[in-house]
mmCIF file of C-alpha atoms and ligand atoms in Angstrom:
data_model
loop_
_atom_site.group_PDB
_atom_site.id
_atom_site.type_symbol
_atom_site.label_atom_id
_atom_site.label_comp_id
_atom_site.label_asym_id
_atom_site.label_seq_id
_atom_site.Cartn_x
_atom_site.Cartn_y
_atom_site.Cartn_z
ATOM 1 C CA MET A 1 0.000 0.000 0.000
ATOM 2 C CA ASN A 2 1.131 3.521 -0.795
ATOM 3 C CA LEU A 3 2.911 5.214 2.150
ATOM 4 C CA SER A 4 0.785 8.359 2.136
ATOM 5 C CA ILE A 5 -2.359 6.249 2.286
ATOM 6 C CA LYS A 6 -0.864 4.369 5.235
ATOM 7 C CA ILE A 7 -0.062 7.651 7.002
ATOM 8 C CA PHE A 8 -3.551 8.914 6.291
ATOM 9 C CA ILE A 9 -5.066 5.695 7.646
ATOM 10 C CA SER A 10 -2.959 5.996 10.794
ATOM 11 C CA LEU A 11 -4.246 9.549 11.214
ATOM 12 C CA ILE A 12 -7.840 8.308 10.946
ATOM 13 C CA LEU A 13 -7.078 5.382 13.282
ATOM 14 C CA SER A 14 -5.511 7.661 15.880
ATOM 15 C CA VAL A 15 -8.648 9.827 15.766
ATOM 16 C CA ILE A 16 -10.993 6.832 16.100
ATOM 17 C CA VAL A 17 -8.983 5.113 18.856
ATOM 18 C CA GLY A 18 -8.381 8.414 20.663
ATOM 19 C CA LEU A 19 -12.086 9.252 20.632
ATOM 20 C CA ILE A 20 -13.016 5.775 21.887
ATOM 21 C CA VAL A 21 -10.491 5.489 24.717
ATOM 22 C CA GLY A 22 -10.670 9.134 25.809
ATOM 23 C CA GLU A 23 -8.810 10.841 28.614
ATOM 24 C CA SER A 24 -8.942 7.880 30.988
ATOM 25 C CA ALA A 25 -6.369 6.007 28.883
ATOM 26 C CA LEU A 26 -3.898 8.892 28.928
ATOM 27 C CA PRO A 27 -1.526 7.461 31.562
ATOM 28 C CA PHE A 28 -1.147 4.246 29.542
ATOM 29 C CA ILE A 29 -0.783 6.143 26.259
ATOM 30 C CA ASN A 30 1.775 8.565 27.661
ATOM 31 C CA TRP A 31 3.835 5.726 29.130
ATOM 32 C CA TRP A 32 3.746 3.195 26.293
ATOM 33 C CA ILE A 33 2.786 4.913 23.069
ATOM 34 C CA ALA A 34 3.923 8.545 23.186
ATOM 35 C CA PRO A 35 7.662 7.589 23.299
ATOM 36 C CA ILE A 36 7.293 5.927 19.894
ATOM 37 C CA GLY A 37 6.244 9.334 18.586
ATOM 38 C CA THR A 38 9.297 10.935 20.184
ATOM 39 C CA ILE A 39 11.539 8.381 18.469
ATOM 40 C CA PHE A 40 9.961 9.294 15.128
ATOM 41 C CA ILE A 41 10.510 13.019 15.739
ATOM 42 C CA ASN A 42 14.126 12.364 16.699
ATOM 43 C CA LEU A 43 14.670 10.385 13.502
ATOM 44 C CA ILE A 44 13.414 13.324 11.455
ATOM 45 C CA LYS A 45 15.542 15.787 13.419
ATOM 46 C CA MET A 46 18.541 13.552 12.796
ATOM 47 C CA MET A 47 18.253 14.207 9.069
ATOM 48 C CA ILE A 48 17.673 17.974 9.040
ATOM 49 C CA VAL A 49 21.287 19.144 8.950
ATOM 50 C CA PRO A 50 22.577 16.540 6.436
ATOM 51 C CA VAL A 51 19.714 17.091 4.035
ATOM 52 C CA VAL A 52 19.833 20.889 4.225
ATOM 53 C CA PHE A 53 23.587 21.023 3.760
ATOM 54 C CA CYS A 54 23.843 18.530 0.907
ATOM 55 C CA SER A 55 20.779 19.596 -1.038
ATOM 56 C CA LEU A 56 21.631 23.297 -0.855
ATOM 57 C CA VAL A 57 25.174 22.689 -2.053
ATOM 58 C CA VAL A 58 23.780 20.631 -4.930
ATOM 59 C CA GLY A 59 21.124 23.293 -5.618
ATOM 60 C CA MET A 60 23.804 25.973 -5.973
ATOM 61 C CA THR A 61 26.080 23.851 -8.117
ATOM 62 C CA SER A 62 23.194 22.934 -10.417
ATOM 63 C CA LEU A 63 23.543 26.448 -11.822
ATOM 64 C CA GLY A 64 26.423 25.009 -13.852
ATOM 65 C CA ASP A 65 28.979 27.805 -13.639
ATOM 66 C CA THR A 66 29.223 31.263 -12.150
ATOM 67 C CA LYS A 67 29.012 32.912 -15.597
ATOM 68 C CA LYS A 68 25.501 31.572 -15.933
ATOM 69 C CA LEU A 69 24.761 33.550 -12.817
ATOM 70 C CA GLY A 70 25.102 36.600 -15.067
ATOM 71 C CA ARG A 71 22.250 38.555 -16.583
ATOM 72 C CA ILE A 72 19.571 35.899 -16.960
ATOM 73 C CA GLY A 73 20.626 33.860 -13.941
ATOM 74 C CA LEU A 74 20.558 36.685 -11.432
ATOM 75 C CA LYS A 75 17.251 38.071 -12.714
ATOM 76 C CA THR A 76 15.662 34.639 -12.675
ATOM 77 C CA ILE A 77 16.868 33.876 -9.179
ATOM 78 C CA GLY A 78 15.812 37.337 -7.979
ATOM 79 C CA LEU A 79 12.320 36.835 -9.370
ATOM 80 C CA TYR A 80 12.128 33.349 -7.885
ATOM 81 C CA LEU A 81 13.120 34.653 -4.455
ATOM 82 C CA VAL A 82 10.690 37.594 -4.543
ATOM 83 C CA THR A 83 7.713 35.435 -5.585
ATOM 84 C CA THR A 84 8.681 32.881 -2.936
ATOM 85 C CA ALA A 85 8.769 35.500 -0.182
ATOM 86 C CA ILE A 86 5.367 36.828 -1.394
ATOM 87 C CA ALA A 87 4.032 33.261 -1.201
ATOM 88 C CA ILE A 88 5.018 32.890 2.457
ATOM 89 C CA VAL A 89 3.481 36.256 3.255
ATOM 90 C CA ILE A 90 0.226 35.150 1.541
ATOM 91 C CA GLY A 91 0.377 31.962 3.618
ATOM 92 C CA PHE A 92 0.782 34.050 6.768
ATOM 93 C CA GLY A 93 -2.014 36.387 5.716
ATOM 94 C CA ILE A 94 -4.523 33.609 5.156
ATOM 95 C CA ALA A 95 -3.518 31.692 8.264
ATOM 96 C CA GLY A 96 -3.662 34.987 10.162
ATOM 97 C CA LEU A 97 -7.271 35.437 9.039
ATOM 98 C CA VAL A 98 -8.427 31.848 9.497
ATOM 99 C CA HIS A 99 -6.357 31.045 12.622
ATOM 100 C CA PRO A 100 -6.035 27.297 11.920
ATOM 101 C CA GLY A 101 -5.273 25.376 15.097
ATOM 102 C CA VAL A 102 -6.607 27.942 17.539
ATOM 103 C CA GLY A 103 -8.590 26.179 20.235
ATOM 104 C CA LEU A 104 -6.687 22.917 19.812
ATOM 105 C CA GLN A 105 -4.305 23.232 22.704
ATOM 106 C CA MET A 106 -1.357 20.887 22.700
ATOM 107 C CA THR A 107 1.582 21.065 25.009
ATOM 108 C CA SER A 108 5.093 20.189 24.123
ATOM 109 C CA ASP A 109 7.881 18.724 26.219
ATOM 110 C CA ALA A 110 10.202 21.105 24.532
ATOM 111 C CA VAL A 111 10.163 24.273 26.563
ATOM 112 C CA VAL A 112 8.691 26.864 24.291
ATOM 113 C CA LYS A 113 10.265 30.178 24.974
ATOM 114 C CA VAL A 114 9.108 33.065 22.888
ATOM 115 C CA LYS A 115 12.302 34.965 22.436
ATOM 116 C CA GLU A 116 12.416 38.695 22.151
ATOM 117 C CA ALA A 117 12.551 39.748 18.518
ATOM 118 C CA PRO A 118 16.189 40.268 17.504
ATOM 119 C CA SER A 119 17.088 43.394 15.544
ATOM 120 C CA ILE A 120 17.609 42.984 11.814
ATOM 121 C CA MET A 121 21.376 43.524 12.241
ATOM 122 C CA GLN A 122 21.486 40.825 14.921
ATOM 123 C CA VAL A 123 19.752 38.457 12.491
ATOM 124 C CA PHE A 124 22.353 39.198 9.811
ATOM 125 C CA VAL A 125 25.264 38.769 12.192
ATOM 126 C CA ALA A 126 23.809 35.501 13.520
ATOM 127 C CA MET A 127 23.455 34.223 9.950
ATOM 128 C CA ILE A 128 27.208 34.114 9.456
ATOM 129 C CA PRO A 129 28.686 31.085 11.198
ATOM 130 C CA ALA A 130 31.970 31.685 12.994
ATOM 131 C CA ASN A 131 32.144 27.917 13.319
ATOM 132 C CA PRO A 132 29.965 25.999 10.847
ATOM 133 C CA VAL A 133 30.530 22.712 12.663
ATOM 134 C CA ALA A 134 29.235 24.231 15.906
ATOM 135 C CA SER A 135 26.196 25.575 14.018
ATOM 136 C CA MET A 136 25.560 22.109 12.619
ATOM 137 C CA ALA A 137 25.946 20.521 16.045
ATOM 138 C CA LYS A 138 23.393 22.935 17.474
ATOM 139 C CA ALA A 139 21.197 22.533 14.361
ATOM 140 C CA ASP A 140 21.347 26.300 13.956
ATOM 141 C CA ILE A 141 19.764 26.277 10.566
ATOM 142 C CA LEU A 142 20.348 29.740 9.154
ATOM 143 C CA PRO A 143 24.153 29.695 9.516
ATOM 144 C CA VAL A 144 24.161 26.168 8.073
ATOM 145 C CA ILE A 145 22.251 27.452 5.041
ATOM 146 C CA VAL A 146 24.666 30.339 4.577
ATOM 147 C CA PHE A 147 27.635 27.993 4.859
ATOM 148 C CA SER A 148 26.089 25.620 2.292
ATOM 149 C CA LEU A 149 25.593 28.490 -0.149
ATOM 150 C CA PHE A 150 29.241 29.484 0.251
ATOM 151 C CA VAL A 151 30.392 25.909 -0.311
ATOM 152 C CA GLY A 152 28.209 25.740 -3.442
ATOM 153 C CA VAL A 153 29.648 28.978 -4.841
ATOM 154 C CA GLY A 154 33.173 27.846 -3.924
ATOM 155 C CA ILE A 155 32.703 24.634 -5.891
ATOM 156 C CA LEU A 156 31.417 26.570 -8.892
ATOM 157 C CA LYS A 157 34.432 28.881 -8.714
ATOM 158 C CA VAL A 158 36.888 25.963 -8.588
ATOM 159 C CA GLY A 159 35.312 24.412 -11.690
ATOM 160 C CA GLY A 160 36.881 21.645 -13.742
ATOM 161 C CA GLU A 161 37.458 18.077 -12.759
ATOM 162 C CA ARG A 162 37.913 18.635 -9.038
ATOM 163 C CA ALA A 163 34.651 20.542 -8.813
ATOM 164 C CA GLU A 164 32.914 17.848 -10.805
ATOM 165 C CA PHE A 165 34.121 15.313 -8.275
ATOM 166 C CA LEU A 166 32.675 17.402 -5.413
ATOM 167 C CA VAL A 167 29.387 17.972 -7.202
ATOM 168 C CA LYS A 168 29.065 14.229 -7.663
ATOM 169 C CA PHE A 169 30.054 13.668 -4.035
ATOM 170 C CA PHE A 170 27.466 16.071 -2.607
ATOM 171 C CA ASP A 171 24.875 14.843 -5.071
ATOM 172 C CA ALA A 172 25.485 11.321 -3.779
ATOM 173 C CA CYS A 173 25.336 12.563 -0.154
ATOM 174 C CA ALA A 174 22.026 14.297 -0.869
ATOM 175 C CA GLU A 175 20.776 11.099 -2.463
ATOM 176 C CA VAL A 176 21.851 9.115 0.611
ATOM 177 C CA SER A 177 20.091 11.628 2.891
ATOM 178 C CA TYR A 178 16.904 11.248 0.908
ATOM 179 C CA LYS A 179 17.203 7.477 1.029
ATOM 180 C CA ILE A 180 17.552 7.625 4.829
ATOM 181 C CA ILE A 181 14.559 9.947 5.028
ATOM 182 C CA GLY A 182 12.715 7.401 2.894
ATOM 183 C CA ILE A 183 13.560 4.725 5.473
ATOM 184 C CA VAL A 184 12.519 6.993 8.350
ATOM 185 C CA MET A 185 9.268 7.789 6.570
ATOM 186 C CA GLN A 186 8.440 4.073 6.428
ATOM 187 C CA PHE A 187 8.091 4.431 10.157
ATOM 188 C CA ALA A 188 5.828 7.494 9.784
ATOM 189 C CA PRO A 189 2.463 5.695 10.047
ATOM 190 C CA TYR A 190 3.442 4.417 13.515
ATOM 191 C CA GLY A 191 5.084 7.687 14.509
ATOM 192 C CA VAL A 192 2.090 9.718 13.423
ATOM 193 C CA PHE A 193 -0.281 7.362 15.253
ATOM 194 C CA ALA A 194 1.799 7.553 18.433
ATOM 195 C CA LEU A 195 2.037 11.323 18.261
ATOM 196 C CA LEU A 196 -1.607 11.972 17.532
ATOM 197 C CA LEU A 197 -3.233 9.440 19.828
ATOM 198 C CA PRO A 198 -2.478 11.363 23.058
ATOM 199 C CA VAL A 199 -3.670 14.586 21.423
ATOM 200 C CA VAL A 200 -6.995 13.114 20.322
ATOM 201 C CA ALA A 201 -7.509 11.223 23.582
ATOM 202 C CA LYS A 202 -6.997 14.463 25.471
ATOM 203 C CA ASN A 203 -8.870 16.884 23.213
ATOM 204 C CA GLY A 204 -11.628 14.784 21.687
ATOM 205 C CA PRO A 205 -13.255 15.715 18.353
ATOM 206 C CA ALA A 206 -11.906 19.267 18.537
ATOM 207 C CA VAL A 207 -8.787 18.123 16.604
ATOM 208 C CA LEU A 208 -10.535 17.582 13.274
ATOM 209 C CA LEU A 209 -11.567 21.089 12.348
ATOM 210 C CA PRO A 210 -8.024 22.555 12.529
ATOM 211 C CA LEU A 211 -6.732 19.984 10.027
ATOM 212 C CA ILE A 212 -9.481 20.800 7.546
ATOM 213 C CA SER A 213 -8.773 24.488 7.984
ATOM 214 C CA VAL A 214 -5.055 23.953 7.237
ATOM 215 C CA ILE A 215 -5.937 22.234 3.943
ATOM 216 C CA ALA A 216 -8.347 25.053 3.083
ATOM 217 C CA CYS A 217 -5.734 27.728 3.899
ATOM 218 C CA VAL A 218 -3.065 26.091 1.709
ATOM 219 C CA ALA A 219 -5.492 25.475 -1.179
ATOM 220 C CA VAL A 220 -6.935 28.999 -1.148
ATOM 221 C CA GLY A 221 -3.460 30.523 -0.701
ATOM 222 C CA CYS A 222 -2.169 28.621 -3.747
ATOM 223 C CA ILE A 223 -5.102 29.768 -5.854
ATOM 224 C CA ILE A 224 -4.664 33.411 -4.774
ATOM 225 C CA HIS A 225 -0.922 33.317 -5.498
ATOM 226 C CA ALA A 226 -1.414 31.686 -8.900
ATOM 227 C CA VAL A 227 -4.165 34.062 -9.973
ATOM 228 C CA CYS A 228 -2.832 37.310 -8.533
ATOM 229 C CA VAL A 229 0.919 36.934 -8.905
ATOM 230 C CA TYR A 230 1.558 34.468 -11.742
ATOM 231 C CA SER A 231 -1.208 35.314 -14.127
ATOM 232 C CA SER A 232 -0.387 39.033 -13.654
ATOM 233 C CA LEU A 233 3.233 38.338 -14.583
ATOM 234 C CA ALA A 234 2.094 36.346 -17.625
ATOM 235 C CA GLN A 235 -0.316 39.120 -18.603
ATOM 236 C CA ILE A 236 2.070 42.043 -18.125
ATOM 237 C CA TRP A 237 5.147 40.464 -19.712
ATOM 238 C CA GLY A 238 3.791 37.807 -22.037
ATOM 239 C CA ASN A 239 0.435 39.351 -22.968
ATOM 240 C CA HIS A 240 -1.282 36.081 -22.078
ATOM 241 C CA THR A 241 -4.753 36.379 -20.574
ATOM 242 C CA PRO A 242 -5.170 34.405 -17.348
ATOM 243 C CA LEU A 243 -7.248 31.879 -19.289
ATOM 244 C CA GLN A 244 -4.514 31.404 -21.917
ATOM 245 C CA PHE A 245 -1.877 31.129 -19.232
ATOM 246 C CA PHE A 246 -3.688 28.523 -17.165
ATOM 247 C CA ARG A 247 -4.761 26.616 -20.271
ATOM 248 C CA GLY A 248 -1.116 26.485 -21.378
ATOM 249 C CA MET A 249 -0.017 25.339 -17.945
ATOM 250 C CA SER A 250 -2.900 22.943 -17.288
ATOM 251 C CA GLU A 251 -1.273 19.641 -18.317
ATOM 252 C CA ALA A 252 1.865 20.237 -16.260
ATOM 253 C CA MET A 253 -0.276 21.416 -13.336
ATOM 254 C CA LEU A 254 -2.297 18.236 -13.499
ATOM 255 C CA ILE A 255 0.824 16.059 -13.532
ATOM 256 C CA ALA A 256 2.238 18.018 -10.593
ATOM 257 C CA PHE A 257 -1.038 17.707 -8.699
ATOM 258 C CA THR A 258 -1.211 13.961 -9.130
ATOM 259 C CA THR A 259 2.482 13.035 -8.798
ATOM 260 C CA CYS A 260 3.386 15.641 -6.129
ATOM 261 C CA SER A 261 6.725 16.039 -7.870
ATOM 262 C CA SER A 262 8.041 19.128 -9.655
ATOM 263 C CA ALA A 263 10.760 16.963 -11.165
ATOM 264 C CA ALA A 264 8.168 14.618 -12.684
ATOM 265 C CA ALA A 265 6.224 17.540 -14.136
ATOM 266 C CA LEU A 266 9.336 19.197 -15.633
ATOM 267 C CA PRO A 267 9.341 17.525 -19.081
ATOM 268 C CA VAL A 268 5.685 18.374 -19.687
ATOM 269 C CA ASN A 269 6.225 21.884 -18.355
ATOM 270 C CA MET A 270 9.108 22.433 -20.796
ATOM 271 C CA LYS A 271 7.145 21.133 -23.750
ATOM 272 C CA ASN A 272 4.039 23.168 -22.968
ATOM 273 C CA CYS A 273 5.859 26.389 -22.152
ATOM 274 C CA GLN A 274 7.555 26.184 -25.536
ATOM 275 C CA GLU A 275 4.604 25.031 -27.582
ATOM 276 C CA LYS A 276 1.650 26.653 -25.854
ATOM 277 C CA LEU A 277 3.084 29.753 -24.210
ATOM 278 C CA GLY A 278 5.730 30.642 -26.792
ATOM 279 C CA VAL A 279 8.765 30.544 -24.488
ATOM 280 C CA SER A 280 11.999 30.060 -26.459
ATOM 281 C CA ARG A 281 13.904 26.821 -26.056
ATOM 282 C CA ASP A 282 17.013 28.658 -24.748
ATOM 283 C CA VAL A 283 15.171 30.338 -21.922
ATOM 284 C CA SER A 284 12.931 27.429 -21.000
ATOM 285 C CA SER A 285 15.804 24.965 -20.845
ATOM 286 C CA PHE A 286 17.590 27.132 -18.307
ATOM 287 C CA VAL A 287 14.743 28.698 -16.321
ATOM 288 C CA LEU A 288 12.489 25.654 -15.910
ATOM 289 C CA PRO A 289 15.007 23.056 -14.640
ATOM 290 C CA LEU A 290 16.438 25.711 -12.320
ATOM 291 C CA GLY A 291 12.909 26.493 -11.141
ATOM 292 C CA ALA A 292 12.081 22.823 -10.584
ATOM 293 C CA THR A 293 15.157 22.690 -8.340
ATOM 294 C CA ILE A 294 15.039 25.956 -6.413
ATOM 295 C CA ASN A 295 11.670 27.668 -6.978
ATOM 296 C CA MET A 296 9.060 26.248 -4.614
ATOM 297 C CA ASP A 297 6.479 28.932 -3.914
ATOM 298 C CA GLY A 298 3.803 26.420 -2.969
ATOM 299 C CA THR A 299 6.179 24.838 -0.473
ATOM 300 C CA ALA A 300 7.002 28.276 0.931
ATOM 301 C CA LEU A 301 3.326 29.199 1.264
ATOM 302 C CA TYR A 302 2.719 25.898 3.021
ATOM 303 C CA MET A 303 5.524 26.685 5.447
ATOM 304 C CA GLY A 304 3.915 30.017 6.280
ATOM 305 C CA VAL A 305 0.511 28.421 6.918
ATOM 306 C CA CYS A 306 1.884 25.424 8.824
ATOM 307 C CA SER A 307 4.209 27.368 11.086
ATOM 308 C CA LEU A 308 1.349 29.646 12.144
ATOM 309 C CA PHE A 309 -0.809 26.541 12.589
ATOM 310 C CA VAL A 310 1.773 24.887 14.831
ATOM 311 C CA ALA A 311 2.210 28.122 16.802
ATOM 312 C CA ASN A 312 -1.581 28.318 17.275
ATOM 313 C CA VAL A 313 -1.855 24.691 18.332
ATOM 314 C CA PHE A 314 0.781 25.208 21.006
ATOM 315 C CA GLY A 315 -0.615 28.570 22.044
ATOM 316 C CA ILE A 316 2.509 30.491 21.034
ATOM 317 C CA ASP A 317 2.308 34.087 19.846
ATOM 318 C CA LEU A 318 4.893 34.596 17.146
ATOM 319 C CA THR A 319 6.766 37.877 17.339
ATOM 320 C CA MET A 320 7.403 39.971 14.208
ATOM 321 C CA GLY A 321 11.046 38.906 14.439
ATOM 322 C CA GLN A 322 10.069 35.243 14.404
ATOM 323 C CA MET A 323 7.774 35.816 11.439
ATOM 324 C CA ALA A 324 10.572 37.581 9.564
ATOM 325 C CA MET A 325 12.784 34.617 10.416
ATOM 326 C CA ILE A 326 10.175 32.205 9.011
ATOM 327 C CA VAL A 327 10.013 34.215 5.762
ATOM 328 C CA LEU A 328 13.798 34.120 5.531
ATOM 329 C CA THR A 329 14.344 30.479 6.451
ATOM 330 C CA GLY A 330 11.220 29.423 4.542
ATOM 331 C CA THR A 331 12.473 31.110 1.371
ATOM 332 C CA LEU A 332 15.887 29.512 1.746
ATOM 333 C CA ALA A 333 14.411 26.170 2.779
ATOM 334 C CA SER A 334 12.228 26.091 -0.307
ATOM 335 C CA ILE A 335 15.418 26.449 -2.392
ATOM 336 C CA GLY A 336 16.777 23.344 -0.730
ATOM 337 C CA THR A 337 13.556 21.370 -1.134
ATOM 338 C CA ALA A 338 13.900 18.601 -3.699
ATOM 339 C CA GLY A 339 11.177 18.362 -6.328
ATOM 340 C CA VAL A 340 9.938 15.038 -4.987
ATOM 341 C CA PRO A 341 6.863 14.076 -2.948
ATOM 342 C CA GLY A 342 6.999 14.933 0.733
ATOM 343 C CA ALA A 343 10.309 16.839 0.627
ATOM 344 C CA GLY A 344 8.635 19.984 1.956
ATOM 345 C CA LEU A 345 7.660 18.247 5.205
ATOM 346 C CA ILE A 346 11.300 17.693 6.143
ATOM 347 C CA MET A 347 12.090 21.292 5.309
ATOM 348 C CA LEU A 348 9.151 22.382 7.447
ATOM 349 C CA ALA A 349 10.877 20.667 10.362
ATOM 350 C CA MET A 350 13.828 22.923 9.723
ATOM 351 C CA VAL A 351 11.715 26.087 9.601
ATOM 352 C CA LEU A 352 9.975 25.150 12.859
ATOM 353 C CA GLN A 353 13.328 24.503 14.434
ATOM 354 C CA SER A 354 14.702 27.884 13.321
ATOM 355 C CA VAL A 355 12.114 29.706 15.461
ATOM 356 C CA ASN A 356 11.966 27.139 18.260
ATOM 357 C CA LEU A 357 8.478 25.919 17.432
ATOM 358 C CA PRO A 358 7.726 22.438 18.807
ATOM 359 C CA MET A 359 8.512 19.661 16.400
ATOM 360 C CA GLU A 360 5.507 17.670 17.616
ATOM 361 C CA GLY A 361 3.341 19.906 15.427
ATOM 362 C CA LEU A 362 4.911 18.145 12.479
ATOM 363 C CA ALA A 363 2.921 15.003 13.242
ATOM 364 C CA LEU A 364 -0.361 16.814 12.792
ATOM 365 C CA VAL A 365 0.787 18.193 9.441
ATOM 366 C CA ALA A 366 2.256 14.826 8.366
ATOM 367 C CA GLY A 367 -1.156 13.163 8.476
ATOM 368 C CA ILE A 368 -2.526 15.490 5.807
ATOM 369 C CA ASP A 369 0.743 16.235 4.048
ATOM 370 C CA ARG A 370 -0.054 14.379 0.845
ATOM 371 C CA VAL A 371 -3.103 16.526 0.214
ATOM 372 C CA LEU A 372 -1.125 19.681 0.960
ATOM 373 C CA ASP A 373 1.665 18.421 -1.320
ATOM 374 C CA MET A 374 -0.744 18.203 -4.267
ATOM 375 C CA PHE A 375 -1.613 21.894 -4.007
ATOM 376 C CA ARG A 376 1.878 23.138 -3.278
ATOM 377 C CA THR A 377 3.568 21.149 -6.065
ATOM 378 C CA CYS A 378 0.978 22.433 -8.510
ATOM 379 C CA LEU A 379 1.829 26.004 -7.487
ATOM 380 C CA ASN A 380 5.567 25.262 -7.583
ATOM 381 C CA ILE A 381 5.586 24.403 -11.254
ATOM 382 C CA THR A 382 3.095 27.113 -12.238
ATOM 383 C CA GLY A 383 5.553 29.642 -10.811
ATOM 384 C CA ASP A 384 8.340 28.217 -12.966
ATOM 385 C CA GLY A 385 6.173 28.698 -16.059
ATOM 386 C CA ALA A 386 5.303 32.306 -15.163
ATOM 387 C CA VAL A 387 8.940 33.228 -14.546
ATOM 388 C CA ALA A 388 9.933 31.540 -17.819
ATOM 389 C CA ILE A 389 7.477 33.808 -19.661
ATOM 390 C CA VAL A 390 8.916 36.918 -17.974
ATOM 391 C CA MET A 391 12.517 35.925 -18.691
ATOM 392 C CA ASP A 392 11.695 35.062 -22.287
ATOM 393 C CA GLN A 393 10.263 38.517 -22.866
ATOM 394 C CA GLU A 394 13.213 40.147 -21.119
ATOM 395 C CA GLU A 395 15.612 38.237 -23.359
ATOM 396 C CA LYS A 396 13.654 39.185 -26.473
ATOM 397 C CA LYS A 397 13.750 42.849 -25.439
ATOM 398 C CA HIS A 398 17.472 42.577 -24.824
ATOM 399 C CA ALA A 399 18.046 40.960 -28.230
ATOM 400 C CA ALA A 400 15.996 43.693 -29.924
ATOM 401 C CA LYS A 401 18.050 46.362 -28.152
ATOM 402 C CA VAL A 402 21.304 44.737 -29.194
ATOM 403 C CA ALA A 403 20.034 44.505 -32.825
ATOM 404 C CA ARG A 404 18.960 48.186 -32.775
ATOM 405 C CA ASN A 405 22.317 49.319 -31.467
ATOM 406 C CA GLY A 406 24.001 47.257 -34.154
HETATM 407 N N1 LIG B 1 6.538 17.848 -3.667
HETATM 408 C C1 LIG B 1 7.070 19.166 -3.853
HETATM 409 C C2 LIG B 1 7.605 19.333 -5.255
HETATM 410 O O1 LIG B 1 8.030 18.381 -5.857
HETATM 411 C C3 LIG B 1 8.120 19.509 -2.880
HETATM 412 C C4 LIG B 1 7.497 19.562 -1.511
HETATM 413 O O2 LIG B 1 7.364 18.514 -0.887
HETATM 414 O O3 LIG B 1 7.128 20.669 -1.064
HETATM 415 O O4 LIG B 1 7.579 20.408 -5.794
#
């Protein structure tokens, strides 16, 4: 049976069993079952640093060489980052309106301290690791991300055979990390059951509504982002009406929705962008694979919604500083998210960790993650298409200018 179905079944089972046994069984559950959930959370935590480090290094090196980071590369990356940050803000906005998770009070063993918001300069200083190994040991995510980006750029600068060796090495390490996560995820149905059972036994039916509201927030957020941001870009730059744009994108969107993988949708996205939306082969073959690797607006939006959800569930008021931190780490985390099903969940663990939100919240999200993945992957690849249209027009303008100036 498919893993996501198993996880979903364990979510349903935990609700049914929790409702039947109720609060009276809590001592037994806390003694015998809850630790299994803690083991699952620890296994996920174990993989955060390796997967972030390796996949970000690979993400940077996938740019090919630093020259490619020139005109088209920088603009593309800039546009990807801006739309990603907007996506998280939309996620925050919707979750701020709907308040998913409010009323479902969970407590965490991890002491949740709401830190005072650091100043923006403090955030920047803290981003630069004086000792990357110490940052890794403490799972201080932001400095680890910055270090990974530097390693990636360093490898690109070295170039040649030695760099190729390192690219292959880190690619293999990333692959190994994902394999381990795959093994850990096999354990997810039990972990999710063990984590949710105490919550349902304690809270009763009140746990169901928040989960439905998380799905609604992510789905509506994705639709708003696609319609307002992407179809405006396609209209302003490419002169495509929203209908033309979405019709052109529809096949790739459908594949993304059903496979939950940007990588799987890439070939169809390339074909359709060229044939249906008039993007040149040059631009699409650079912008789309890069986008499938680093541009994950749906994943970012999901991180915004889910981190507010987890904060609500644990009764934590996020400060502005923490929200800014989520936008920053969420944007960077989405770069490091692989275009495969479920990758965003692991990166969510990292975002939660960066602002000290309890990791137990992950279990609630994990139960419905497949459904959320469908929406976010669909948005991820739609964003790649929109940016490809913008870059294509920019390149055409540039070529026309060059021709005019002789
Ligand atoms: N499944 C997503 C993608 O392939 C990544 C994620 O899990 O957020 O785009």
